[in-house]
Coordinates of C-alpha atoms and ligand atoms in Angstrom, one line a residue:
M354 CA 20.6 17.1 22.3
A355 CA 17.4 17.9 24.1
G356 CA 14.8 15.2 24.5
L357 CA 12.6 14.1 21.6
I358 CA 9.9 16.3 20.1
T359 CA 6.8 14.5 19.1
R360 CA 3.3 15.9 18.3
F361 CA -0.4 15.3 18.4
A362 CA -2.1 16.8 15.3
P363 CA -5.9 16.6 15.3
S364 CA -8.2 18.2 12.8
P365 CA -11.0 20.2 14.4
T366 CA -13.7 18.6 12.3
G367 CA -15.5 16.8 15.1
P368 CA -15.2 15.9 18.8
L369 CA -12.2 14.0 20.0
H370 CA -13.0 10.3 20.6
L371 CA -11.2 7.4 22.3
G372 CA -8.9 7.0 19.3
H373 CA -7.7 10.5 19.6
A374 CA -7.2 10.1 23.4
F375 CA -5.0 7.0 22.7
S376 CA -3.0 8.9 20.1
A377 CA -2.5 12.0 22.3
L378 CA -1.7 10.0 25.4
T379 CA 0.8 7.8 23.5
A380 CA 2.6 10.8 22.3
F381 CA 2.4 12.7 25.6
D382 CA 3.5 9.7 27.8
R383 CA 6.5 9.1 25.5
A384 CA 7.6 12.7 25.6
R385 CA 7.3 12.8 29.4
A386 CA 9.2 9.5 29.8
D387 CA 12.0 10.9 27.6
G388 CA 12.2 14.4 29.0
G389 CA 11.0 15.7 25.7
H390 CA 8.0 17.6 24.5
C391 CA 4.7 16.8 22.8
L392 CA 3.5 19.7 20.6
L393 CA 0.0 20.3 19.6
R394 CA -0.8 21.2 16.0
I395 CA -4.3 22.1 14.7
E396 CA -4.6 20.6 11.2
D397 CA -7.3 23.0 10.0
I398 CA -6.4 23.4 6.3
D399 CA -9.8 22.2 5.3
T400 CA -11.6 25.3 6.5
A401 CA -15.0 24.2 5.1
R402 CA -15.0 21.3 7.5
C403 CA -13.2 22.8 10.6
K404 CA -15.1 24.6 13.4
A405 CA -13.8 26.9 16.1
G406 CA -16.0 25.1 18.6
F407 CA -14.3 21.8 17.9
E408 CA -10.9 23.5 18.4
Q409 CA -11.9 24.7 21.8
A410 CA -13.2 21.3 22.7
I411 CA -9.8 19.8 21.7
Y412 CA -8.1 22.1 24.3
D413 CA -10.7 21.3 26.9
D414 CA -10.5 17.5 26.4
L415 CA -6.7 17.4 26.4
H416 CA -6.5 19.5 29.5
W417 CA -9.0 17.2 31.2
L418 CA -6.8 14.2 30.2
G419 CA -3.9 15.9 32.0
I420 CA -2.0 16.8 28.8
E421 CA 0.0 20.0 28.6
W422 CA 1.7 21.4 25.5
P423 CA 4.1 24.2 24.7
Q424 CA 2.7 27.5 23.2
P425 CA 2.1 28.7 20.6
V426 CA -0.1 26.1 19.0
L427 CA 0.6 25.9 15.3
H428 CA -2.5 26.3 13.1
Q429 CA -2.1 25.0 9.6
S430 CA -4.7 27.5 8.3
R431 CA -2.1 30.2 9.0
R432 CA 0.8 28.5 7.2
G433 CA -0.2 29.1 3.5
A434 CA 3.0 31.0 2.7
A435 CA 5.2 28.1 3.9
Y436 CA 3.2 25.6 1.9
A437 CA 3.4 27.8 -1.2
A438 CA 7.1 28.1 -0.8
A439 CA 7.5 24.3 -0.6
L440 CA 5.3 23.9 -3.6
A441 CA 7.3 26.4 -5.6
R442 CA 10.4 24.5 -4.8
L443 CA 8.9 21.2 -6.0
E444 CA 7.7 23.0 -9.1
S445 CA 11.2 24.3 -9.8
L446 CA 12.5 20.7 -9.6
G447 CA 10.2 19.7 -12.4
V448 CA 8.4 17.0 -10.4
T449 CA 4.9 18.5 -10.5
Y450 CA 2.2 19.0 -13.0
R451 CA -1.2 20.7 -13.1
C452 CA -4.3 18.5 -13.1
T453 CA -7.8 19.6 -14.1
C454 CA -9.5 16.3 -13.6
T455 CA -12.8 16.2 -11.7
R456 CA -13.6 13.3 -9.5
G457 CA -15.9 12.1 -12.2
D458 CA -13.1 12.2 -14.8
I459 CA -10.8 10.2 -12.6
R460 CA -13.5 7.6 -11.9
A461 CA -14.2 7.3 -15.6
A462 CA -10.5 6.9 -16.5
L463 CA -10.1 4.3 -13.8
S464 CA -13.0 2.2 -15.0
A465 CA -11.7 2.1 -18.6
P466 CA -11.2 -1.6 -19.5
Q467 CA -7.4 -1.3 -20.0
E468 CA -6.9 0.0 -16.5
G469 CA -7.5 -3.2 -14.6
V470 CA -8.2 -2.9 -10.8
P471 CA -6.7 0.3 -9.5
F472 CA -4.3 0.1 -6.6
V473 CA -5.6 1.8 -3.5
G474 CA -3.0 4.3 -2.2
P475 CA -2.9 6.8 0.7
D476 CA -5.5 9.0 -1.0
G477 CA -7.7 6.2 -2.5
P478 CA -7.3 4.7 -6.0
V479 CA -4.0 5.6 -7.6
Y480 CA -4.4 8.5 -10.1
P481 CA -4.3 7.1 -13.7
G482 CA -2.0 9.9 -14.9
T483 CA -4.5 11.6 -17.4
C484 CA -3.0 15.1 -17.1
R485 CA 0.7 14.0 -16.6
D486 CA 1.9 15.0 -20.0
A487 CA -0.9 17.4 -20.9
D488 CA 0.8 20.7 -20.1
R489 CA -2.4 22.3 -18.6
H490 CA -2.3 26.0 -18.0
A491 CA -5.5 26.4 -16.0
P492 CA -4.8 28.7 -13.0
D493 CA -7.2 26.9 -10.7
A494 CA -5.8 23.4 -11.4
A495 CA -4.7 21.0 -8.7
I496 CA -1.0 20.4 -8.5
R497 CA 0.2 16.7 -8.5
L498 CA 3.5 15.1 -7.8
N499 CA 5.0 13.3 -10.8
M500 CA 6.2 10.3 -8.8
A501 CA 8.3 8.8 -11.5
R502 CA 10.3 12.0 -11.9
A503 CA 10.5 12.4 -8.1
I504 CA 12.0 9.0 -7.4
A505 CA 14.4 9.3 -10.3
R506 CA 16.1 12.0 -8.2
L507 CA 16.3 9.9 -5.0
R508 CA 17.9 6.8 -3.6
D509 CA 18.1 5.0 -0.3
L510 CA 14.6 5.9 0.9
A511 CA 14.1 4.7 4.4
F512 CA 12.7 5.6 7.8
D513 CA 13.0 4.2 11.4
E514 CA 9.8 2.9 12.9
L515 CA 9.8 2.8 16.7
G516 CA 6.2 1.7 17.3
P517 CA 5.5 -1.9 18.3
L518 CA 3.6 -2.8 15.2
H519 CA 6.4 -2.7 12.7
T520 CA 9.5 -1.9 14.7
G521 CA 12.8 -1.4 12.8
P522 CA 14.3 0.2 9.8
H523 CA 12.0 0.4 6.8
R524 CA 13.6 0.7 3.3
F525 CA 11.4 0.9 0.4
D526 CA 11.6 0.3 -3.3
P527 CA 11.1 3.7 -5.1
E528 CA 9.7 2.0 -8.2
A529 CA 6.9 0.4 -6.1
L530 CA 5.8 4.0 -5.2
I531 CA 4.8 4.7 -8.8
A532 CA 2.2 1.9 -8.7
E533 CA 1.2 2.0 -5.0
V534 CA 1.2 5.8 -4.3
G535 CA 1.3 7.4 -7.7
D536 CA 0.9 11.0 -8.6
I537 CA -0.8 12.3 -5.4
V538 CA -2.2 15.8 -5.1
L539 CA 0.2 18.2 -3.4
A540 CA -2.1 21.2 -3.6
R541 CA -5.9 21.0 -3.9
R542 CA -7.4 23.8 -6.0
D543 CA -9.6 25.0 -3.2
I544 CA -7.0 25.1 -0.4
G545 CA -3.7 25.4 -2.1
T546 CA -2.1 22.5 -0.2
S547 CA -2.9 19.0 0.9
Y548 CA -2.5 16.9 4.0
H549 CA 0.7 15.3 2.7
L550 CA 2.5 18.6 1.8
A551 CA 1.4 20.4 5.0
V552 CA 2.3 17.6 7.4
T553 CA 5.8 17.2 5.8
V554 CA 6.5 21.0 5.9
D555 CA 5.2 21.4 9.5
D556 CA 6.8 18.4 11.1
A557 CA 10.1 19.8 9.9
A558 CA 9.3 23.4 10.8
Q559 CA 8.4 22.4 14.3
G560 CA 11.6 20.3 14.8
V561 CA 9.6 17.1 15.3
T562 CA 11.9 14.1 15.8
L563 CA 9.3 11.5 16.4
V564 CA 6.0 11.5 14.5
T565 CA 3.3 9.7 16.6
R566 CA 0.1 8.8 14.7
G567 CA -2.3 6.0 13.9
D568 CA -1.4 2.9 11.8
D569 CA -3.8 4.1 9.1
L570 CA -1.1 6.5 8.0
F571 CA 1.7 4.0 7.9
D572 CA 1.4 3.7 4.1
A573 CA 1.6 7.4 3.6
T574 CA 4.9 7.6 5.4
A575 CA 6.9 6.5 2.3
L576 CA 5.4 9.4 0.4
H577 CA 6.2 11.8 3.3
V578 CA 9.8 10.6 3.1
V579 CA 9.9 11.3 -0.6
L580 CA 8.7 14.9 0.0
Q581 CA 11.2 15.4 2.8
R582 CA 14.0 14.3 0.5
L583 CA 12.9 16.5 -2.4
L584 CA 12.6 19.5 0.0
D585 CA 15.9 18.7 1.8
L586 CA 14.1 18.2 5.1
P587 CA 15.2 15.7 7.8
T588 CA 13.3 12.4 8.1
P589 CA 12.0 12.0 11.7
A590 CA 11.5 8.7 13.4
Y591 CA 7.9 7.3 13.3
H592 CA 5.7 5.6 15.8
H593 CA 2.5 4.3 14.2
H594 CA 0.2 3.0 16.9
R595 CA -2.7 0.6 16.9
L596 CA -6.1 1.9 16.1
I597 CA -8.9 1.9 18.6
R598 CA -11.9 0.0 17.4
D599 CA -15.5 -0.2 18.5
A600 CA -17.1 -3.4 19.8
A601 CA -17.8 -4.5 16.2
G602 CA -14.1 -4.1 15.3
K603 CA -14.7 -1.0 13.2
R604 CA -12.2 1.8 13.4
L605 CA -13.6 4.8 15.3
A606 CA -14.3 7.8 13.1
K607 CA -15.1 11.4 13.9
R608 CA -18.7 10.8 13.1
D609 CA -19.0 8.2 15.9
D610 CA -20.0 10.8 18.4
S611 CA -21.2 8.1 20.8
R612 CA -17.5 7.7 21.6
A613 CA -16.8 11.4 22.1
L614 CA -14.6 12.0 25.1
G615 CA -16.9 14.8 26.2
L616 CA -19.7 12.3 26.6
Y617 CA -17.6 9.9 28.8
R618 CA -16.7 13.0 30.9
A619 CA -20.3 14.1 31.2
E620 CA -21.2 10.6 32.4
G621 CA -18.6 10.9 35.2
A622 CA -15.7 9.0 33.7
T623 CA -12.2 10.0 35.0
P624 CA -9.1 10.4 32.9
D625 CA -7.8 7.1 34.3
D626 CA -11.0 5.4 33.1
I627 CA -10.2 6.7 29.6
R628 CA -6.7 5.3 29.9
A629 CA -8.1 1.9 30.9
L630 CA -10.6 2.0 28.0
V631 CA -7.8 2.4 25.5
G632 CA -5.5 -0.1 27.2
L633 CA -3.0 2.3 28.8
A634 CA -1.7 2.0 32.3
R635 CA -2.7 4.6 34.9
R636 CA -0.6 7.7 35.0
G637 CA 2.4 7.1 37.3
Ligands
LIG922 N1 -4.7 15.4 11.2 C1 -4.6 14.0 11.1 C2 -5.9 13.4 11.8 O1 -6.5 14.0 12.6 C3 -3.4 13.4 11.7 C4 -2.2 13.5 10.8 C5 -0.9 13.0 11.4 O2 -0.8 12.8 12.6 O3 0.1 12.9 10.6 O4 -6.2 12.3 11.6
LIG923 ZN1 -6.0 15.5 -14.3

């Protein structure tokens, strides 16, 4: 078999910062050491928040860091048909339902006295299930995964973690996913998909064998494995890396433009300076 295929999958909603540089370099160094490839995927499903200028800046910053990637670059905004097909397959399995709740409806349901303290899952507080058995017909509803029905079809859920933070095989209890992940949104009403569905479909479509990404997504991986198994897609290996934090210990976010790579570059930093700032050895 050829070397591993990993990927860097930024969303063009802001400038790349040191955290992105660490993620991209971790993936790219690993592919290079292995004789494999690191693909670039532009995660631009949220068209209201994505900007062409940010996409061009991603290419410029990565080239400056010395990162190359095979063409063509996959754009999630052009993959609507693939996501619709995956969604149709999940609907045909009977593991989805339509949800017409607004954010306010969900907040109100979660604050009802009998609900207790909601568990915070990959998308925030776990959905209380209001529409689960409601048989909604609204055409513009969101589509949710019925997690209890999904896991009833699956056994032996597991993935291999290769990153240093949680190295080893991870098996997980499907029942725990009902409480800890719950009925997540597969397709938002505005964009017809969600991060979870798109990433699952695209990692498989691109033949990714090692998903490299930040540890903030570790808890979403169990859900991605569930979707892979429902859709008969292979489960890749995972490398969840540490997050780069600012001096106050806070995780860097896109809005922290003070950490934008372009600014370091404008001030005369070199790519090796960036490597040193995120704790990576100089390029050999
Ligand atoms: N697009 C996501 C981000 O920019 C990364 C998702 C992933 O690597 O799975 O944070
Ligand atoms: Zn609902």
